[in-house]
PDB file of C-alpha atoms in Angstrom:
ATOM      1  CA  UNK O   1      -0.032   0.149  -0.488  1.00 43.00           C
ATOM      2  CA  UNK O   2       1.021   3.485  -0.982  1.00 49.00           C
ATOM      3  CA  UNK O   3       3.116   5.207   2.112  1.00 49.00           C
ATOM      4  CA  UNK O   4       1.588   8.570   1.500  1.00 50.00           C
ATOM      5  CA  UNK O   5      -2.273   7.184   1.294  1.00 49.00           C
ATOM      6  CA  UNK O   6      -1.626   5.448   4.687  1.00 52.00           C
ATOM      7  CA  UNK O   7       0.109   8.130   5.775  1.00 56.00           C
ATOM      8  CA  UNK O   8      -2.175  10.838   4.625  1.00 64.00           C
ATOM      9  CA  UNK O   9      -0.837  13.775   7.210  1.00 74.00           C
ATOM     10  CA  UNK O  10       2.236  13.998   6.141  1.00 79.00           C
ATOM     11  CA  UNK O  11       1.814  16.081   3.359  1.00 78.00           C
ATOM     12  CA  UNK O  12      -0.384  18.564   5.138  1.00 83.00           C
ATOM     13  CA  UNK O  13       2.537  18.776   7.582  1.00 87.00           C
ATOM     14  CA  UNK O  14       5.383  19.418   5.422  1.00 85.00           C
ATOM     15  CA  UNK O  15       3.160  22.171   3.598  1.00 82.00           C
ATOM     16  CA  UNK O  16       2.763  24.021   7.232  1.00 89.00           C
ATOM     17  CA  UNK O  17       5.942  23.352   8.021  1.00 90.00           C
ATOM     18  CA  UNK O  18       7.475  24.670   4.960  1.00 88.00           C
ATOM     19  CA  UNK O  19       5.042  28.131   4.842  1.00 87.00           C
ATOM     20  CA  UNK O  20       5.920  28.451   8.765  1.00 90.00           C
ATOM     21  CA  UNK O  21       9.495  28.426   7.717  1.00 91.00           C
ATOM     22  CA  UNK O  22       9.169  31.069   4.932  1.00 87.00           C
ATOM     23  CA  UNK O  23       7.071  33.282   6.948  1.00 87.00           C
ATOM     24  CA  UNK O  24       9.105  33.280   9.857  1.00 88.00           C
ATOM     25  CA  UNK O  25      12.368  34.149   7.371  1.00 86.00           C
ATOM     26  CA  UNK O  26      10.478  37.079   5.759  1.00 85.00           C
ATOM     27  CA  UNK O  27       9.117  38.285   9.153  1.00 85.00           C
ATOM     28  CA  UNK O  28      11.436  37.114  11.941  1.00 85.00           C
ATOM     29  CA  UNK O  29       9.553  38.879  14.680  1.00 85.00           C
ATOM     30  CA  UNK O  30       7.159  36.964  14.141  1.00 85.00           C
ATOM     31  CA  UNK O  31       8.622  33.994  15.948  1.00 85.00           C
ATOM     32  CA  UNK O  32       7.186  35.476  19.238  1.00 87.00           C
ATOM     33  CA  UNK O  33       4.538  34.527  21.312  1.00 86.00           C
ATOM     34  CA  UNK O  34       2.554  37.347  19.759  1.00 88.00           C
ATOM     35  CA  UNK O  35       3.475  37.034  16.354  1.00 86.00           C
ATOM     36  CA  UNK O  36       2.391  33.360  16.328  1.00 88.00           C
ATOM     37  CA  UNK O  37      -0.982  35.022  17.873  1.00 87.00           C
ATOM     38  CA  UNK O  38      -1.626  36.981  15.554  1.00 84.00           C
ATOM     39  CA  UNK O  39      -0.501  34.674  12.233  1.00 86.00           C
ATOM     40  CA  UNK O  40      -3.255  32.031  13.753  1.00 90.00           C
ATOM     41  CA  UNK O  41      -5.837  34.533  15.692  1.00 86.00           C
ATOM     42  CA  UNK O  42      -8.812  33.466  13.013  1.00 88.00           C
ATOM     43  CA  UNK O  43      -7.587  29.453  12.434  1.00 93.00           C
ATOM     44  CA  UNK O  44     -10.187  28.521  15.635  1.00 95.00           C
ATOM     45  CA  UNK O  45     -13.606  29.289  13.105  1.00 96.00           C
ATOM     46  CA  UNK O  46     -11.730  27.800   9.922  1.00 95.00           C
ATOM     47  CA  UNK O  47     -10.824  25.144  11.711  1.00 96.00           C
ATOM     48  CA  UNK O  48     -14.166  24.787  13.387  1.00 97.00           C
ATOM     49  CA  UNK O  49     -15.728  24.930  10.148  1.00 97.00           C
ATOM     50  CA  UNK O  50     -13.597  22.504   8.393  1.00 96.00           C
ATOM     51  CA  UNK O  51     -14.168  19.932  10.499  1.00 97.00           C
ATOM     52  CA  UNK O  52     -17.925  20.489   9.913  1.00 97.00           C
ATOM     53  CA  UNK O  53     -17.436  20.542   6.242  1.00 96.00           C
ATOM     54  CA  UNK O  54     -15.348  17.304   6.723  1.00 95.00           C
ATOM     55  CA  UNK O  55     -18.286  15.499   8.313  1.00 96.00           C
ATOM     56  CA  UNK O  56     -20.322  16.004   5.438  1.00 96.00           C
ATOM     57  CA  UNK O  57     -17.644  15.000   3.290  1.00 94.00           C
ATOM     58  CA  UNK O  58     -17.235  11.767   5.239  1.00 94.00           C
ATOM     59  CA  UNK O  59     -20.144  10.367   3.766  1.00 93.00           C
ATOM     60  CA  UNK O  60     -19.947  11.000   0.503  1.00 91.00           C
ATOM     61  CA  UNK O  61     -21.414  14.473   0.071  1.00 93.00           C
ATOM     62  CA  UNK O  62     -20.890  18.402  -0.099  1.00 93.00           C
ATOM     63  CA  UNK O  63     -22.095  21.271   2.066  1.00 95.00           C
ATOM     64  CA  UNK O  64     -22.167  24.598   0.321  1.00 95.00           C
ATOM     65  CA  UNK O  65     -24.260  26.318   2.424  1.00 95.00           C
ATOM     66  CA  UNK O  66     -21.971  26.211   5.415  1.00 96.00           C
ATOM     67  CA  UNK O  67     -20.672  29.640   5.605  1.00 96.00           C
ATOM     68  CA  UNK O  68     -23.981  30.872   4.948  1.00 97.00           C
ATOM     69  CA  UNK O  69     -24.867  28.235   8.030  1.00 97.00           C
ATOM     70  CA  UNK O  70     -22.326  30.287  10.066  1.00 97.00           C
ATOM     71  CA  UNK O  71     -23.136  33.558   9.448  1.00 97.00           C
ATOM     72  CA  UNK O  72     -26.484  32.748  11.025  1.00 97.00           C
ATOM     73  CA  UNK O  73     -25.236  31.451  13.875  1.00 97.00           C
ATOM     74  CA  UNK O  74     -23.045  34.240  14.113  1.00 97.00           C
ATOM     75  CA  UNK O  75     -25.685  36.358  13.934  1.00 97.00           C
ATOM     76  CA  UNK O  76     -27.275  34.644  16.275  1.00 97.00           C
ATOM     77  CA  UNK O  77     -24.362  34.646  18.888  1.00 97.00           C
ATOM     78  CA  UNK O  78     -24.286  37.997  18.459  1.00 96.00           C
ATOM     79  CA  UNK O  79     -28.045  39.007  19.315  1.00 96.00           C
ATOM     80  CA  UNK O  80     -30.220  36.608  20.825  1.00 96.00           C
ATOM     81  CA  UNK O  81     -27.747  34.399  22.815  1.00 95.00           C
ATOM     82  CA  UNK O  82     -25.870  37.684  23.855  1.00 94.00           C
ATOM     83  CA  UNK O  83     -28.773  39.623  24.757  1.00 93.00           C
ATOM     84  CA  UNK O  84     -31.482  36.392  25.712  1.00 95.00           C
ATOM     85  CA  UNK O  85     -28.678  33.584  26.690  1.00 95.00           C
ATOM     86  CA  UNK O  86     -31.710  31.062  26.575  1.00 96.00           C
ATOM     87  CA  UNK O  87     -33.329  31.664  24.057  1.00 96.00           C
ATOM     88  CA  UNK O  88     -30.073  31.977  21.969  1.00 96.00           C
ATOM     89  CA  UNK O  89     -29.258  28.330  23.053  1.00 97.00           C
ATOM     90  CA  UNK O  90     -32.498  27.209  21.893  1.00 97.00           C
ATOM     91  CA  UNK O  91     -31.802  28.923  18.323  1.00 97.00           C
ATOM     92  CA  UNK O  92     -28.615  27.048  18.327  1.00 97.00           C
ATOM     93  CA  UNK O  93     -29.516  24.029  19.211  1.00 97.00           C
ATOM     94  CA  UNK O  94     -32.920  24.101  16.464  1.00 97.00           C
ATOM     95  CA  UNK O  95     -29.832  25.169  14.291  1.00 97.00           C
ATOM     96  CA  UNK O  96     -28.232  22.188  14.533  1.00 97.00           C
ATOM     97  CA  UNK O  97     -31.507  19.824  15.222  1.00 97.00           C
ATOM     98  CA  UNK O  98     -32.250  21.522  11.379  1.00 97.00           C
ATOM     99  CA  UNK O  99     -29.102  20.686  10.143  1.00 96.00           C
ATOM    100  CA  UNK O 100     -29.553  16.774  10.947  1.00 96.00           C
ATOM    101  CA  UNK O 101     -32.998  16.837   9.548  1.00 97.00           C
ATOM    102  CA  UNK O 102     -31.767  17.835   6.790  1.00 96.00           C
ATOM    103  CA  UNK O 103     -29.125  14.775   6.251  1.00 95.00           C
ATOM    104  CA  UNK O 104     -31.593  12.669   6.894  1.00 95.00           C
ATOM    105  CA  UNK O 105     -34.105  14.186   4.145  1.00 95.00           C
ATOM    106  CA  UNK O 106     -31.365  14.060   1.354  1.00 94.00           C
ATOM    107  CA  UNK O 107     -30.944  10.818   2.063  1.00 92.00           C
ATOM    108  CA  UNK O 108     -34.376   9.564   2.155  1.00 92.00           C
ATOM    109  CA  UNK O 109     -35.357  11.200  -0.765  1.00 93.00           C
ATOM    110  CA  UNK O 110     -31.755  10.273  -2.582  1.00 91.00           C
ATOM    111  CA  UNK O 111     -31.418  14.194  -3.628  1.00 92.00           C
ATOM    112  CA  UNK O 112     -27.830  15.453  -4.586  1.00 92.00           C
ATOM    113  CA  UNK O 113     -26.587  17.270  -1.507  1.00 93.00           C
ATOM    114  CA  UNK O 114     -24.731  19.325  -3.614  1.00 93.00           C
ATOM    115  CA  UNK O 115     -28.119  21.004  -4.894  1.00 94.00           C
ATOM    116  CA  UNK O 116     -29.567  21.314  -1.720  1.00 95.00           C
ATOM    117  CA  UNK O 117     -27.162  22.470   0.280  1.00 96.00           C
ATOM    118  CA  UNK O 118     -27.050  25.533  -2.465  1.00 95.00           C
ATOM    119  CA  UNK O 119     -30.314  26.366  -1.920  1.00 95.00           C
ATOM    120  CA  UNK O 120     -30.359  25.904   1.317  1.00 96.00           C
ATOM    121  CA  UNK O 121     -27.612  28.710   1.576  1.00 96.00           C
ATOM    122  CA  UNK O 122     -29.999  31.363   0.328  1.00 96.00           C
ATOM    123  CA  UNK O 123     -32.439  30.383   3.251  1.00 96.00           C
ATOM    124  CA  UNK O 124     -29.521  30.425   6.178  1.00 97.00           C
ATOM    125  CA  UNK O 125     -28.367  33.859   4.274  1.00 96.00           C
ATOM    126  CA  UNK O 126     -31.951  34.881   4.493  1.00 96.00           C
ATOM    127  CA  UNK O 127     -32.512  34.282   8.160  1.00 97.00           C
ATOM    128  CA  UNK O 128     -29.047  35.993   9.359  1.00 96.00           C
ATOM    129  CA  UNK O 129     -30.008  39.360   7.083  1.00 96.00           C
ATOM    130  CA  UNK O 130     -33.544  39.203   9.053  1.00 95.00           C
ATOM    131  CA  UNK O 131     -31.720  39.141  12.366  1.00 95.00           C
ATOM    132  CA  UNK O 132     -28.812  41.403  11.487  1.00 95.00           C
ATOM    133  CA  UNK O 133     -29.697  43.472   8.536  1.00 93.00           C
ATOM    134  CA  UNK O 134     -26.881  45.645   9.038  1.00 92.00           C
ATOM    135  CA  UNK O 135     -23.501  44.494  10.563  1.00 92.00           C
ATOM    136  CA  UNK O 136     -23.847  45.038  14.673  1.00 92.00           C
ATOM    137  CA  UNK O 137     -24.581  42.874  17.785  1.00 93.00           C
ATOM    138  CA  UNK O 138     -22.137  42.254  20.390  1.00 94.00           C
ATOM    139  CA  UNK O 139     -19.867  39.463  21.610  1.00 95.00           C
ATOM    140  CA  UNK O 140     -21.586  37.873  25.067  1.00 94.00           C
ATOM    141  CA  UNK O 141     -18.683  38.960  27.843  1.00 93.00           C
ATOM    142  CA  UNK O 142     -17.763  35.073  28.150  1.00 94.00           C
ATOM    143  CA  UNK O 143     -17.337  34.055  24.786  1.00 95.00           C
ATOM    144  CA  UNK O 144     -15.327  37.147  24.468  1.00 94.00           C
ATOM    145  CA  UNK O 145     -13.089  36.368  27.428  1.00 94.00           C
ATOM    146  CA  UNK O 146     -12.266  32.802  26.039  1.00 92.00           C
ATOM    147  CA  UNK O 147     -11.459  33.626  22.778  1.00 92.00           C
ATOM    148  CA  UNK O 148      -8.981  36.017  23.815  1.00 89.00           C
ATOM    149  CA  UNK O 149      -7.023  34.158  26.639  1.00 91.00           C
ATOM    150  CA  UNK O 150      -3.332  33.707  26.755  1.00 90.00           C
ATOM    151  CA  UNK O 151      -2.370  30.453  27.559  1.00 90.00           C
ATOM    152  CA  UNK O 152       1.164  30.337  29.019  1.00 88.00           C
ATOM    153  CA  UNK O 153       3.133  28.822  26.325  1.00 85.00           C
ATOM    154  CA  UNK O 154       1.437  28.860  23.081  1.00 88.00           C
ATOM    155  CA  UNK O 155      -1.718  31.328  21.634  1.00 91.00           C
ATOM    156  CA  UNK O 156      -5.547  30.685  22.122  1.00 91.00           C
ATOM    157  CA  UNK O 157      -5.368  29.692  18.635  1.00 91.00           C
ATOM    158  CA  UNK O 158      -2.625  27.335  18.525  1.00 91.00           C
ATOM    159  CA  UNK O 159      -4.165  25.268  21.830  1.00 93.00           C
ATOM    160  CA  UNK O 160      -7.925  25.495  20.300  1.00 94.00           C
ATOM    161  CA  UNK O 161      -6.445  23.403  17.382  1.00 94.00           C
ATOM    162  CA  UNK O 162      -4.647  21.011  19.317  1.00 94.00           C
ATOM    163  CA  UNK O 163      -7.530  20.335  21.207  1.00 95.00           C
ATOM    164  CA  UNK O 164      -9.686  20.377  18.550  1.00 96.00           C
ATOM    165  CA  UNK O 165      -7.804  18.077  16.588  1.00 95.00           C
ATOM    166  CA  UNK O 166      -7.908  15.440  19.280  1.00 95.00           C
ATOM    167  CA  UNK O 167     -11.125  15.487  20.083  1.00 96.00           C
ATOM    168  CA  UNK O 168     -12.291  14.793  16.372  1.00 95.00           C
ATOM    169  CA  UNK O 169      -9.547  12.388  16.307  1.00 94.00           C
ATOM    170  CA  UNK O 170     -10.755  10.210  18.973  1.00 95.00           C
ATOM    171  CA  UNK O 171     -14.789  10.744  17.859  1.00 94.00           C
ATOM    172  CA  UNK O 172     -13.781   9.729  13.994  1.00 93.00           C
ATOM    173  CA  UNK O 173     -11.027   7.451  13.573  1.00 90.00           C
ATOM    174  CA  UNK O 174     -10.188   5.176  17.262  1.00 91.00           C
ATOM    175  CA  UNK O 175     -14.602   5.477  18.258  1.00 92.00           C
ATOM    176  CA  UNK O 176     -17.019   2.661  17.014  1.00 90.00           C
ATOM    177  CA  UNK O 177     -19.351   4.928  15.781  1.00 93.00           C
ATOM    178  CA  UNK O 178     -16.779   7.045  13.916  1.00 92.00           C
ATOM    179  CA  UNK O 179     -15.989   4.243  12.285  1.00 92.00           C
ATOM    180  CA  UNK O 180     -19.399   3.193  11.223  1.00 94.00           C
ATOM    181  CA  UNK O 181     -19.378   6.655   9.537  1.00 93.00           C
ATOM    182  CA  UNK O 182     -16.783   6.772   7.860  1.00 92.00           C
ATOM    183  CA  UNK O 183     -18.014   3.494   6.753  1.00 92.00           C
ATOM    184  CA  UNK O 184     -21.051   5.026   5.294  1.00 91.00           C
ATOM    185  CA  UNK O 185     -18.749   7.035   2.806  1.00 89.00           C
ATOM    186  CA  UNK O 186     -16.884   3.706   2.039  1.00 86.00           C
ATOM    187  CA  UNK O 187     -20.206   1.334   1.330  1.00 88.00           C
ATOM    188  CA  UNK O 188     -23.097   2.478   1.947  1.00 88.00           C
ATOM    189  CA  UNK O 189     -24.642  -1.362   1.611  1.00 90.00           C
ATOM    190  CA  UNK O 190     -22.293  -2.729   3.620  1.00 90.00           C
ATOM    191  CA  UNK O 191     -23.207  -0.924   6.861  1.00 91.00           C
ATOM    192  CA  UNK O 192     -26.830  -1.122   5.913  1.00 91.00           C
ATOM    193  CA  UNK O 193     -26.481  -5.033   5.337  1.00 92.00           C
ATOM    194  CA  UNK O 194     -24.502  -4.879   8.941  1.00 90.00           C
ATOM    195  CA  UNK O 195     -27.451  -3.478  10.315  1.00 90.00           C
ATOM    196  CA  UNK O 196     -27.092   0.399  10.492  1.00 92.00           C
ATOM    197  CA  UNK O 197     -29.804   2.553   9.835  1.00 93.00           C
ATOM    198  CA  UNK O 198     -28.246   4.615   7.145  1.00 93.00           C
ATOM    199  CA  UNK O 199     -30.904   7.481   7.438  1.00 94.00           C
ATOM    200  CA  UNK O 200     -30.080   7.711  11.297  1.00 95.00           C
ATOM    201  CA  UNK O 201     -25.770   7.642  10.416  1.00 95.00           C
ATOM    202  CA  UNK O 202     -26.339  10.530   7.605  1.00 95.00           C
ATOM    203  CA  UNK O 203     -28.607  12.677  10.129  1.00 96.00           C
ATOM    204  CA  UNK O 204     -25.635  11.858  12.442  1.00 96.00           C
ATOM    205  CA  UNK O 205     -22.949  13.485  10.235  1.00 96.00           C
ATOM    206  CA  UNK O 206     -25.172  16.522   9.321  1.00 97.00           C
ATOM    207  CA  UNK O 207     -25.646  16.553  13.193  1.00 97.00           C
ATOM    208  CA  UNK O 208     -22.141  16.656  13.989  1.00 97.00           C
ATOM    209  CA  UNK O 209     -21.008  19.089  11.094  1.00 97.00           C
ATOM    210  CA  UNK O 210     -24.442  21.520  12.350  1.00 97.00           C
ATOM    211  CA  UNK O 211     -22.662  21.429  15.778  1.00 97.00           C
ATOM    212  CA  UNK O 212     -18.749  22.514  14.473  1.00 97.00           C
ATOM    213  CA  UNK O 213     -20.821  24.861  12.161  1.00 97.00           C
ATOM    214  CA  UNK O 214     -22.701  26.200  15.391  1.00 97.00           C
ATOM    215  CA  UNK O 215     -18.831  26.422  17.034  1.00 97.00           C
ATOM    216  CA  UNK O 216     -17.689  28.118  14.512  1.00 97.00           C
ATOM    217  CA  UNK O 217     -19.796  31.381  14.162  1.00 97.00           C
ATOM    218  CA  UNK O 218     -19.436  31.765  17.972  1.00 97.00           C
ATOM    219  CA  UNK O 219     -15.200  31.542  17.658  1.00 96.00           C
ATOM    220  CA  UNK O 220     -15.956  33.607  15.053  1.00 96.00           C
ATOM    221  CA  UNK O 221     -17.879  35.954  16.881  1.00 96.00           C
ATOM    222  CA  UNK O 222     -15.520  35.771  19.952  1.00 95.00           C
ATOM    223  CA  UNK O 223     -12.843  37.337  18.053  1.00 94.00           C
ATOM    224  CA  UNK O 224     -14.582  39.743  16.327  1.00 93.00           C
ATOM    225  CA  UNK O 225     -16.715  41.237  19.199  1.00 92.00           C
ATOM    226  CA  UNK O 226     -19.591  41.311  16.646  1.00 93.00           C
ATOM    227  CA  UNK O 227     -21.589  39.864  13.502  1.00 94.00           C
ATOM    228  CA  UNK O 228     -22.373  40.261   9.798  1.00 94.00           C
ATOM    229  CA  UNK O 229     -24.711  38.479   7.337  1.00 94.00           C
ATOM    230  CA  UNK O 230     -21.857  38.100   5.204  1.00 94.00           C
ATOM    231  CA  UNK O 231     -19.150  37.924   8.065  1.00 94.00           C
ATOM    232  CA  UNK O 232     -18.456  33.825   6.604  1.00 93.00           C
ATOM    233  CA  UNK O 233     -19.608  33.223   3.322  1.00 91.00           C
ATOM    234  CA  UNK O 234     -15.998  32.807   2.305  1.00 90.00           C
ATOM    235  CA  UNK O 235     -15.760  29.655   4.526  1.00 93.00           C
ATOM    236  CA  UNK O 236     -17.580  27.471   2.438  1.00 93.00           C
ATOM    237  CA  UNK O 237     -14.730  27.188   0.069  1.00 88.00           C
ATOM    238  CA  UNK O 238     -12.175  27.387   2.435  1.00 89.00           C
ATOM    239  CA  UNK O 239     -14.046  24.542   4.454  1.00 93.00           C
ATOM    240  CA  UNK O 240     -13.419  22.408   1.199  1.00 90.00           C
ATOM    241  CA  UNK O 241      -9.933  23.574   0.573  1.00 87.00           C
ATOM    242  CA  UNK O 242      -8.466  22.921   4.295  1.00 90.00           C
ATOM    243  CA  UNK O 243     -10.390  19.469   4.084  1.00 91.00           C
ATOM    244  CA  UNK O 244      -8.723  18.074   1.087  1.00 87.00           C
ATOM    245  CA  UNK O 245      -5.682  19.965   1.594  1.00 85.00           C
ATOM    246  CA  UNK O 246      -5.436  18.135   5.154  1.00 86.00           C
ATOM    247  CA  UNK O 247      -5.855  14.923   3.038  1.00 83.00           C
ATOM    248  CA  UNK O 248      -9.557  14.024   2.496  1.00 84.00           C
ATOM    249  CA  UNK O 249     -11.393  12.625  -0.140  1.00 83.00           C
ATOM    250  CA  UNK O 250     -14.478  13.134  -1.424  1.00 78.00           C
ATOM    251  CA  UNK O 251     -15.500   9.410  -1.874  1.00 75.00           C
ATOM    252  CA  UNK O 252     -14.525   6.760   0.082  1.00 73.00           C
ATOM    253  CA  UNK O 253     -15.006   8.028   3.639  1.00 77.00           C
ATOM    254  CA  UNK O 254     -11.560   9.178   3.615  1.00 84.00           C
ATOM    255  CA  UNK O 255     -11.066  12.101   5.787  1.00 88.00           C
ATOM    256  CA  UNK O 256      -8.038  13.196   8.488  1.00 89.00           C
ATOM    257  CA  UNK O 257      -9.463  14.758  11.520  1.00 92.00           C
ATOM    258  CA  UNK O 258      -6.222  16.034  12.080  1.00 92.00           C
ATOM    259  CA  UNK O 259      -5.037  16.569   8.192  1.00 91.00           C
ATOM    260  CA  UNK O 260      -8.300  18.892   8.515  1.00 93.00           C
ATOM    261  CA  UNK O 261      -7.419  21.202  11.493  1.00 95.00           C
ATOM    262  CA  UNK O 262      -3.610  21.215  10.026  1.00 93.00           C
ATOM    263  CA  UNK O 263      -5.224  22.476   6.391  1.00 90.00           C
ATOM    264  CA  UNK O 264      -6.992  25.105   8.384  1.00 92.00           C
ATOM    265  CA  UNK O 265      -4.048  26.192   9.485  1.00 92.00           C
ATOM    266  CA  UNK O 266      -2.167  26.273   6.396  1.00 89.00           C
ATOM    267  CA  UNK O 267      -5.112  28.508   4.625  1.00 87.00           C
ATOM    268  CA  UNK O 268      -4.848  31.280   7.519  1.00 88.00           C
ATOM    269  CA  UNK O 269      -1.415  31.122   7.646  1.00 88.00           C
ATOM    270  CA  UNK O 270      -1.439  31.436   3.779  1.00 84.00           C
ATOM    271  CA  UNK O 271      -3.744  34.659   4.158  1.00 80.00           C
ATOM    272  CA  UNK O 272      -0.798  36.208   6.348  1.00 79.00           C
ATOM    273  CA  UNK O 273       2.044  35.031   3.992  1.00 79.00           C
ATOM    274  CA  UNK O 274       0.478  36.620   1.163  1.00 78.00           C
ATOM    275  CA  UNK O 275      -0.409  40.296   3.294  1.00 76.00           C
ATOM    276  CA  UNK O 276       3.579  39.955   4.068  1.00 76.00           C
ATOM    277  CA  UNK O 277       4.555  40.202   0.759  1.00 75.00           C
ATOM    278  CA  UNK O 278       2.316  43.029  -0.479  1.00 74.00           C
ATOM    279  CA  UNK O 279       0.233  41.516  -2.270  1.00 70.00           C
ATOM    280  CA  UNK O 280      -3.009  43.109  -3.085  1.00 69.00           C
ATOM    281  CA  UNK O 281      -6.260  41.449  -1.631  1.00 66.00           C
ATOM    282  CA  UNK O 282      -7.946  40.764  -4.952  1.00 66.00           C
ATOM    283  CA  UNK O 283      -4.807  38.728  -5.760  1.00 72.00           C
ATOM    284  CA  UNK O 284      -4.483  36.969  -2.583  1.00 67.00           C
ATOM    285  CA  UNK O 285      -7.674  34.732  -3.521  1.00 69.00           C
ATOM    286  CA  UNK O 286      -6.195  33.460  -6.490  1.00 73.00           C
ATOM    287  CA  UNK O 287      -2.825  33.283  -4.931  1.00 70.00           C
ATOM    288  CA  UNK O 288      -4.435  31.372  -1.936  1.00 68.00           C
ATOM    289  CA  UNK O 289      -5.894  28.734  -5.262  1.00 72.00           C
ATOM    290  CA  UNK O 290      -2.806  28.527  -6.305  1.00 76.00           C
ATOM    291  CA  UNK O 291      -1.016  27.385  -3.221  1.00 69.00           C
ATOM    292  CA  UNK O 292      -3.651  24.598  -2.323  1.00 71.00           C
ATOM    293  CA  UNK O 293      -3.203  23.391  -6.427  1.00 77.00           C
ATOM    294  CA  UNK O 294       0.228  23.147  -5.768  1.00 75.00           C
ATOM    295  CA  UNK O 295       0.154  21.067  -2.240  1.00 69.00           C
ATOM    296  CA  UNK O 296      -2.772  18.590  -4.076  1.00 71.00           C
ATOM    297  CA  UNK O 297      -0.508  18.151  -6.987  1.00 75.00           C
ATOM    298  CA  UNK O 298       1.979  16.704  -4.855  1.00 70.00           C
ATOM    299  CA  UNK O 299      -0.111  14.831  -3.194  1.00 66.00           C
ATOM    300  CA  UNK O 300      -1.393  13.417  -6.446  1.00 69.00           C
ATOM    301  CA  UNK O 301       2.270  12.727  -7.688  1.00 71.00           C
ATOM    302  CA  UNK O 302       3.362  10.952  -4.203  1.00 63.00           C
ATOM    303  CA  UNK O 303       0.259   8.519  -4.595  1.00 61.00           C
ATOM    304  CA  UNK O 304       1.135   7.980  -8.029  1.00 62.00           C
ATOM    305  CA  UNK O 305       4.469   6.875  -7.284  1.00 58.00           C
ATOM    306  CA  UNK O 306       3.142   4.663  -4.652  1.00 53.00           C
ATOM    307  CA  UNK O 307       1.114   3.275  -6.385  1.00 52.00           C
ATOM    308  CA  UNK O 308       3.628   2.017  -9.113  1.00 54.00           C
ATOM    309  CA  UNK O 309       5.938   0.652  -7.230  1.00 52.00           C
TER     310      UNK O 309
END
């Protein structure tokens, strides 16, 4: 078996290390607690959104509404959760359950997830605009304090990324239910023949995606201190790129939770690196795409070489 396929975490780690070394070379001052905090400031919400997308890709679907959903949860967090915490919690719980129901409906009616989620992006976006027509709101004090806490040895973003990686790895890779969920992406019929309800498993995967999407929106508001109906629209493509960059694949239930988090860190660092290069913001998205293409090309080359040998 191909070594890179068995250890799909290697390429994401190498990519992050190279990009980090290049950043340190260009800006030596970033080699500090404050510098790392600045580089990875927005890594936590992006990492959570990437894990949310990974839950969907794990069962062979793709979610084009994630960015709008994270924006909606950010608006709820900055308004209802701040003003009336109990009502805000109930709304966020309802959103998670709605995501689970969406997964069940997609499977039960055999609908294309990419089309359904694209349609849902307008629903989430409309609700976000209804709640917060213009940028505003305020982060709950406890959430702001949590996101700006300063651990002793590493910035909060790095510590949180490690925790997210460990928790998702234990659940997806080490637990029995995580193995079954990956089995849905690998061979849903075999999972059904084993006595599992595929509808229930799809609902669980989508529900977990909704949960991490809610956490991403909350983390984003904790950092930004306010919200906007369009605050996280880029997270849809960033989350997909993070999963693939981290060693995941669109089919077969092949995902890497740790790799997905590292992929999110790499994309966050790429934005900072391009800023240090004084690249125009109009070109930065294209440059991020070029970095992603280079990494994926390298993965494809090594995979083919491994297959030949």
